[in-house]
Coordinates of C-alpha atoms in Angstrom, one line a residue:
Chain A
M1 CA -32.9 -32.7 -54.9
R2 CA -35.0 -35.5 -56.1
Q3 CA -33.0 -35.6 -59.3
A4 CA -29.8 -35.8 -57.4
K5 CA -31.2 -38.6 -55.2
T6 CA -32.2 -40.6 -58.3
A7 CA -28.7 -40.1 -59.7
Y8 CA -27.2 -41.3 -56.4
S9 CA -29.3 -44.4 -56.2
G10 CA -28.3 -45.1 -59.8
F11 CA -24.7 -44.8 -58.7
L12 CA -25.2 -47.3 -55.9
S13 CA -26.9 -50.0 -58.0
G14 CA -25.1 -49.4 -61.2
G15 CA -21.7 -49.2 -59.7
G16 CA -20.7 -46.0 -61.5
I17 CA -21.8 -42.8 -63.0
P18 CA -25.6 -42.6 -63.1
R19 CA -27.3 -43.4 -66.4
R20 CA -28.5 -39.9 -67.0
H21 CA -25.0 -38.7 -67.3
D22 CA -22.9 -41.5 -68.8
P23 CA -23.4 -45.2 -68.4
H24 CA -20.3 -47.3 -67.8
L25 CA -19.4 -49.3 -70.8
L26 CA -16.7 -51.3 -69.2
P27 CA -16.8 -53.2 -65.9
L28 CA -14.8 -51.6 -63.1
A29 CA -14.0 -54.8 -61.2
R30 CA -12.5 -56.3 -64.3
I31 CA -10.4 -53.2 -64.9
K32 CA -9.2 -53.3 -61.4
K33 CA -8.1 -57.0 -61.8
I34 CA -6.1 -56.1 -64.9
M35 CA -4.5 -53.2 -63.1
K36 CA -3.4 -55.4 -60.3
K37 CA -1.9 -57.9 -62.6
S38 CA 0.2 -55.3 -64.5
S39 CA 3.0 -55.4 -62.0
V40 CA 3.8 -57.6 -59.0
D41 CA 4.1 -54.6 -56.7
V42 CA 0.8 -52.9 -57.4
K43 CA -0.5 -52.3 -53.9
M44 CA -3.6 -50.2 -53.7
I45 CA -5.9 -48.6 -56.3
S46 CA -8.1 -45.7 -55.5
R47 CA -11.8 -46.1 -56.4
E48 CA -11.5 -43.4 -59.1
A49 CA -8.7 -45.0 -61.0
P50 CA -10.7 -47.8 -62.6
L51 CA -13.3 -45.2 -63.4
V52 CA -10.9 -43.1 -65.3
F53 CA -9.8 -46.2 -67.2
S54 CA -13.3 -47.2 -68.1
K55 CA -13.6 -43.9 -70.0
A56 CA -10.0 -44.0 -71.3
C57 CA -10.4 -47.6 -72.6
E58 CA -13.5 -46.4 -74.5
L59 CA -11.5 -43.6 -76.1
F60 CA -8.7 -46.1 -76.8
I61 CA -11.1 -48.5 -78.5
E62 CA -12.6 -45.7 -80.5
E63 CA -9.3 -44.5 -81.7
L64 CA -7.9 -47.9 -82.6
T65 CA -11.1 -48.8 -84.3
K66 CA -11.2 -45.6 -86.3
R67 CA -7.6 -46.0 -87.5
S68 CA -8.2 -49.7 -88.3
W69 CA -11.3 -48.7 -90.3
N70 CA -9.1 -46.3 -92.3
M71 CA -6.9 -49.2 -93.3
T72 CA -10.0 -51.2 -94.3
I73 CA -11.2 -48.4 -96.5
Q74 CA -7.8 -48.0 -98.1
G75 CA -8.0 -51.7 -99.1
K76 CA -11.5 -51.0 -100.5
R77 CA -13.1 -53.4 -98.1
R78 CA -16.0 -53.3 -95.6
T79 CA -14.8 -55.8 -93.1
V80 CA -12.2 -54.8 -90.5
H81 CA -9.6 -57.6 -90.2
K82 CA -6.8 -58.2 -87.8
E83 CA -4.4 -57.0 -90.5
D84 CA -6.1 -53.6 -90.5
V85 CA -5.6 -53.4 -86.7
A86 CA -2.0 -54.4 -87.1
H87 CA -1.5 -51.8 -89.8
A88 CA -3.1 -49.1 -87.7
V89 CA -0.8 -50.0 -84.8
A90 CA 2.3 -49.9 -87.1
T91 CA 1.4 -46.5 -88.4
T92 CA 0.6 -44.8 -85.0
D93 CA 3.5 -43.9 -82.7
V94 CA 1.4 -43.9 -79.6
F95 CA 0.4 -47.6 -80.3
D96 CA 4.0 -48.8 -80.4
F97 CA 3.5 -50.8 -77.2
L98 CA 1.0 -53.0 -79.1
I99 CA 3.4 -54.0 -81.9
D100 CA 4.3 -57.4 -80.5
L101 CA 0.8 -58.1 -79.5
V102 CA -0.8 -57.6 -83.0
H103 CA 2.0 -59.0 -85.1
P104 CA 4.3 -61.1 -82.9
N105 CA 6.5 -62.3 -85.7
T106 CA 7.4 -58.9 -87.1
S107 CA 10.1 -56.8 -85.5
H108 CA 10.3 -54.2 -88.2
H109 CA 7.7 -51.6 -89.2
V110 CA 8.8 -51.8 -92.8
D111 CA 8.4 -55.5 -93.0
L112 CA 4.9 -55.3 -91.8
N113 CA 3.9 -52.8 -94.4
E114 CA 5.3 -54.8 -97.1
D115 CA 3.5 -57.9 -95.9
L116 CA 0.2 -56.1 -95.9
E117 CA 0.7 -54.6 -99.4
K118 CA 1.4 -58.1 -100.7
K119 CA -1.8 -59.4 -99.2
Q120 CA -3.9 -56.5 -100.7
Chain B
M1 CA -36.7 -87.3 -77.2
D2 CA -37.3 -86.6 -80.9
S3 CA -38.5 -83.2 -80.1
Q4 CA -35.3 -82.1 -78.5
P5 CA -33.3 -81.2 -81.7
E6 CA -36.3 -79.2 -82.9
L7 CA -36.5 -77.4 -79.7
A8 CA -32.8 -76.7 -79.7
S9 CA -33.0 -75.1 -83.1
K10 CA -36.0 -73.0 -82.1
M11 CA -34.4 -71.8 -79.0
A12 CA -31.8 -69.0 -79.4
M13 CA -28.9 -71.2 -78.2
P14 CA -26.2 -69.1 -76.7
A15 CA -22.7 -69.3 -78.1
V16 CA -21.4 -70.1 -74.7
Q17 CA -22.2 -73.7 -73.7
P18 CA -22.2 -74.2 -70.0
S19 CA -22.1 -77.6 -68.5
I20 CA -25.3 -77.2 -66.6
P21 CA -28.6 -78.9 -67.2
V22 CA -31.1 -76.6 -68.8
P23 CA -34.7 -77.3 -68.4
I24 CA -36.6 -77.4 -71.7
Q25 CA -40.3 -77.5 -71.9
Q26 CA -41.4 -80.3 -74.2
A27 CA -44.3 -80.1 -76.7
D28 CA -46.6 -81.8 -74.2
G29 CA -45.8 -79.2 -71.5
T30 CA -43.6 -81.3 -69.4
F31 CA -40.0 -80.4 -68.6
S32 CA -37.0 -82.4 -69.3
H33 CA -33.3 -81.6 -68.7
F34 CA -31.0 -81.2 -71.6
A35 CA -27.3 -81.0 -70.6
L36 CA -25.3 -78.8 -72.9
H37 CA -21.7 -79.7 -73.4
F38 CA -18.9 -77.5 -72.3
N39 CA -16.5 -76.6 -75.1
V40 CA -13.1 -75.7 -73.8
N41 CA -11.9 -74.1 -77.0
M42 CA -14.8 -71.8 -77.6
Q43 CA -14.3 -68.3 -78.7
P44 CA -15.3 -65.4 -76.5
S45 CA -18.2 -64.2 -78.7
D46 CA -21.0 -61.9 -78.1
A47 CA -22.2 -64.0 -75.2
Q48 CA -23.1 -62.1 -72.0
A49 CA -22.4 -64.7 -69.3
P50 CA -18.9 -65.9 -68.6
P51 CA -18.5 -69.7 -68.9
P52 CA -17.9 -71.8 -65.8
Q53 CA -14.5 -73.2 -65.0
P54 CA -13.4 -76.5 -66.6
A55 CA -13.3 -79.3 -64.0
S56 CA -9.8 -80.3 -64.8
G57 CA -6.8 -79.4 -62.7
N58 CA -5.3 -76.9 -65.1
N59 CA -7.1 -73.9 -63.4
E60 CA -4.1 -72.9 -61.4
C61 CA -1.9 -72.5 -64.5
L62 CA -4.4 -70.6 -66.6
V63 CA -5.5 -67.0 -66.1
R64 CA -9.2 -67.1 -67.0
E65 CA -9.9 -65.0 -70.1
Q66 CA -12.7 -63.3 -68.2
D67 CA -10.2 -62.1 -65.7
R68 CA -7.6 -60.6 -68.0
L69 CA -9.8 -59.3 -70.8
M70 CA -12.7 -56.9 -71.1
P71 CA -15.9 -58.6 -72.0
I72 CA -16.0 -58.8 -75.8
A73 CA -19.6 -57.7 -76.0
N74 CA -18.7 -54.3 -74.5
V75 CA -15.7 -53.9 -76.8
I76 CA -17.8 -54.6 -79.8
R77 CA -20.5 -52.2 -78.7
I78 CA -17.9 -49.4 -78.5
M79 CA -16.5 -50.4 -81.9
R80 CA -19.9 -50.3 -83.5
K81 CA -20.5 -46.8 -82.1
I82 CA -17.6 -45.6 -84.2
L83 CA -18.0 -47.5 -87.4
P84 CA -20.5 -46.7 -90.1
P85 CA -23.6 -49.0 -90.1
H86 CA -22.5 -51.0 -93.2
A87 CA -19.1 -51.9 -91.7
K88 CA -18.4 -55.4 -90.6
I89 CA -16.0 -56.6 -88.1
S90 CA -14.1 -59.9 -88.3
D91 CA -13.9 -62.1 -85.2
D92 CA -10.1 -61.9 -85.1
S93 CA -10.1 -58.1 -85.2
K94 CA -12.6 -58.1 -82.3
E95 CA -10.3 -60.3 -80.3
T96 CA -7.2 -58.4 -81.2
I97 CA -8.7 -55.1 -80.0
Q98 CA -9.9 -56.9 -76.9
E99 CA -6.3 -57.9 -76.1
C100 CA -5.1 -54.4 -77.0
V101 CA -7.3 -52.9 -74.3
S102 CA -5.9 -55.1 -71.6
E103 CA -2.4 -54.2 -72.8
F104 CA -3.3 -50.5 -72.7
I105 CA -4.5 -50.8 -69.1
S106 CA -1.3 -52.7 -68.0
F107 CA 1.0 -50.3 -69.9
V108 CA -0.5 -47.2 -68.3
T109 CA -0.9 -48.7 -64.9
S110 CA 2.8 -49.8 -64.8
E111 CA 3.9 -46.3 -65.6
A112 CA 1.5 -44.9 -62.9
N113 CA 2.7 -47.5 -60.4
D114 CA 6.4 -46.5 -61.0
R115 CA 5.5 -42.9 -60.2
C116 CA 3.8 -44.0 -57.0
Q117 CA 6.8 -46.0 -56.0
R118 CA 9.2 -43.1 -56.7
E119 CA 7.0 -40.8 -54.6
Q120 CA 6.6 -43.5 -52.0
R121 CA 2.9 -43.7 -52.2
K122 CA 0.9 -46.9 -51.9
T123 CA -2.2 -46.0 -53.8
I124 CA -2.5 -45.4 -57.5
T125 CA -4.9 -42.5 -57.9
A126 CA -6.9 -41.2 -60.9
E127 CA -4.4 -38.4 -61.1
D128 CA -1.5 -40.9 -61.4
I129 CA -3.4 -42.6 -64.3
L130 CA -3.9 -39.3 -66.1
W131 CA -0.3 -38.3 -65.5
A132 CA 0.9 -41.7 -67.0
M133 CA -1.3 -41.3 -70.0
N134 CA 0.0 -37.9 -70.6
K135 CA 3.6 -39.1 -70.3
L136 CA 3.0 -42.1 -72.7
G137 CA 1.5 -39.9 -75.4
F138 CA -2.2 -40.2 -74.8
D139 CA -2.5 -36.5 -74.1
D140 CA -5.6 -36.2 -76.3
Y141 CA -7.5 -38.2 -73.7
I142 CA -6.7 -35.9 -70.8
E143 CA -9.4 -33.3 -71.4
P144 CA -12.4 -35.6 -72.0
L145 CA -11.2 -37.7 -69.0
T146 CA -11.0 -34.6 -66.8
V147 CA -14.5 -33.6 -67.7
Y148 CA -15.7 -37.2 -67.0
L149 CA -14.1 -37.2 -63.6
H150 CA -15.5 -33.8 -62.7
R151 CA -19.0 -35.0 -63.5
Y152 CA -18.5 -38.0 -61.3
R153 CA -17.3 -35.9 -58.5
E154 CA -20.2 -33.5 -59.0
I155 CA -22.6 -36.3 -58.2
D156 CA -20.5 -38.2 -55.8
G157 CA -18.8 -35.5 -53.8
G158 CA -22.0 -33.8 -52.9
E159 CA -24.0 -36.9 -52.0
R160 CA -21.6 -38.8 -49.8
G161 CA -21.0 -37.5 -46.3
P162 CA -17.5 -37.1 -45.0
M163 CA -15.7 -40.4 -44.8
K164 CA -14.1 -41.7 -41.6
A165 CA -10.4 -40.9 -41.3
A166 CA -8.4 -43.9 -42.4
A167 CA -5.1 -44.9 -41.1
E168 CA -3.8 -44.1 -44.5
P169 CA -5.8 -41.3 -46.0
Q170 CA -4.7 -42.0 -49.5
A171 CA -6.3 -45.4 -49.4
K172 CA -9.7 -43.8 -49.6
S173 CA -9.3 -40.9 -52.0
F174 CA -12.9 -41.0 -52.8
G175 CA -15.2 -38.0 -52.2
I176 CA -14.2 -34.4 -53.0
D177 CA -14.5 -33.6 -49.2
D178 CA -11.9 -36.2 -48.4
V179 CA -9.5 -34.9 -51.0
Y180 CA -9.7 -31.5 -49.5
R181 CA -9.3 -32.7 -45.9
T182 CA -6.4 -34.9 -46.4
G183 CA -4.5 -32.2 -48.2
H184 CA -3.9 -34.6 -51.0
R185 CA -3.1 -32.7 -54.2
L186 CA -6.4 -31.3 -55.4
F187 CA -7.5 -32.9 -58.5
G188 CA -9.3 -30.1 -60.2
P189 CA -8.9 -27.9 -63.2
A190 CA -6.0 -26.0 -61.7
T191 CA -4.0 -29.2 -61.1
I192 CA -4.9 -30.5 -64.6
A193 CA -3.8 -27.2 -66.1
G194 CA -0.7 -27.5 -64.0
F195 CA 0.5 -30.9 -65.2
V196 CA -0.5 -30.5 -68.8
K197 CA 0.7 -26.9 -68.9
D198 CA 3.0 -27.9 -71.7
S199 CA 0.3 -29.3 -73.8
P200 CA -1.7 -27.2 -76.3
N201 CA -4.9 -28.3 -74.5
A202 CA -4.0 -26.6 -71.3
G203 CA -6.5 -24.1 -70.0
P204 CA -5.5 -21.0 -68.0
S205 CA -4.4 -21.7 -64.4
R206 CA -6.7 -20.1 -61.9
P207 CA -6.3 -19.5 -58.2
V208 CA -8.2 -22.1 -56.0
A209 CA -10.0 -19.5 -54.0
G210 CA -13.2 -18.3 -55.6
F211 CA -13.2 -20.5 -58.7
E212 CA -16.0 -22.8 -59.7
P213 CA -14.5 -26.2 -60.4
Y214 CA -17.6 -27.5 -62.2
A215 CA -18.6 -24.4 -64.1
K216 CA -17.7 -26.0 -67.4
C217 CA -19.6 -29.1 -66.7
K218 CA -23.0 -27.6 -65.9
E219 CA -25.4 -28.4 -68.7

């Protein structure tokens, strides 16, 4: 039980999953703020929802980073640039919601790819 | 005051420049105050502390970056976990990904919120979030998130005593005891298998009675 008690006190002070299992990489309060701002009519948020997001955002960042890095390698470079992120977004269906965010002036997938090829 | 510039260069000056006086010990052991200037246009770099608000009256119009974005240091840390050691990351790609994370949260939350409204529920639950992610195409995330949540409940559900009954039980969907008692849809492997039954990752559905929800998570 001592182990469990340590875990519990870790939870109280750390505000999340105890360190021995999985430290939070993203702040829950911030996540909650962003959730509240997503729509005007967001009312209540369960305590577990930001928790799920903290892990989900980690997975999201990992995936987006991996895909961006693939673009960087294709360009025979070692530095990930914004264009690599934009290219990763353009070539991944599930990231379609990000298209305007990463490349606000481009409305067409094809145009974006041509732009990038010209730059490289 | 000749020693101040020397001291400034010797000190690890943070990228964030707050407009507060910082005591600096002089060469002769005495302390003097050195007020750093607040740069309104600074970039959110690897600094840990958020900058204080500017004194001007444009606060109301602006959403502070530290409110709408994940701390960039955390974002960078996750990126570096994934990238090979020799990889470099430009500042603009860090900021872009930082923005993308917030957009991701908003995107999924809106979908989850719509579902709550349709079902006339006031609280967005973890289950709603997972449902929304699945619907929006992030089904690869469902399994690791489910495992993560189960571990959380393993620790939390056992430790916390039963919570007081709230006027609206959904508002406190916290411990596993509470979930069972309010009759809220059980968020366990059976439910997960249920709503991802069309996905290739779905495990076999099992009856609730006599199954060990955390068997997979025991290390």
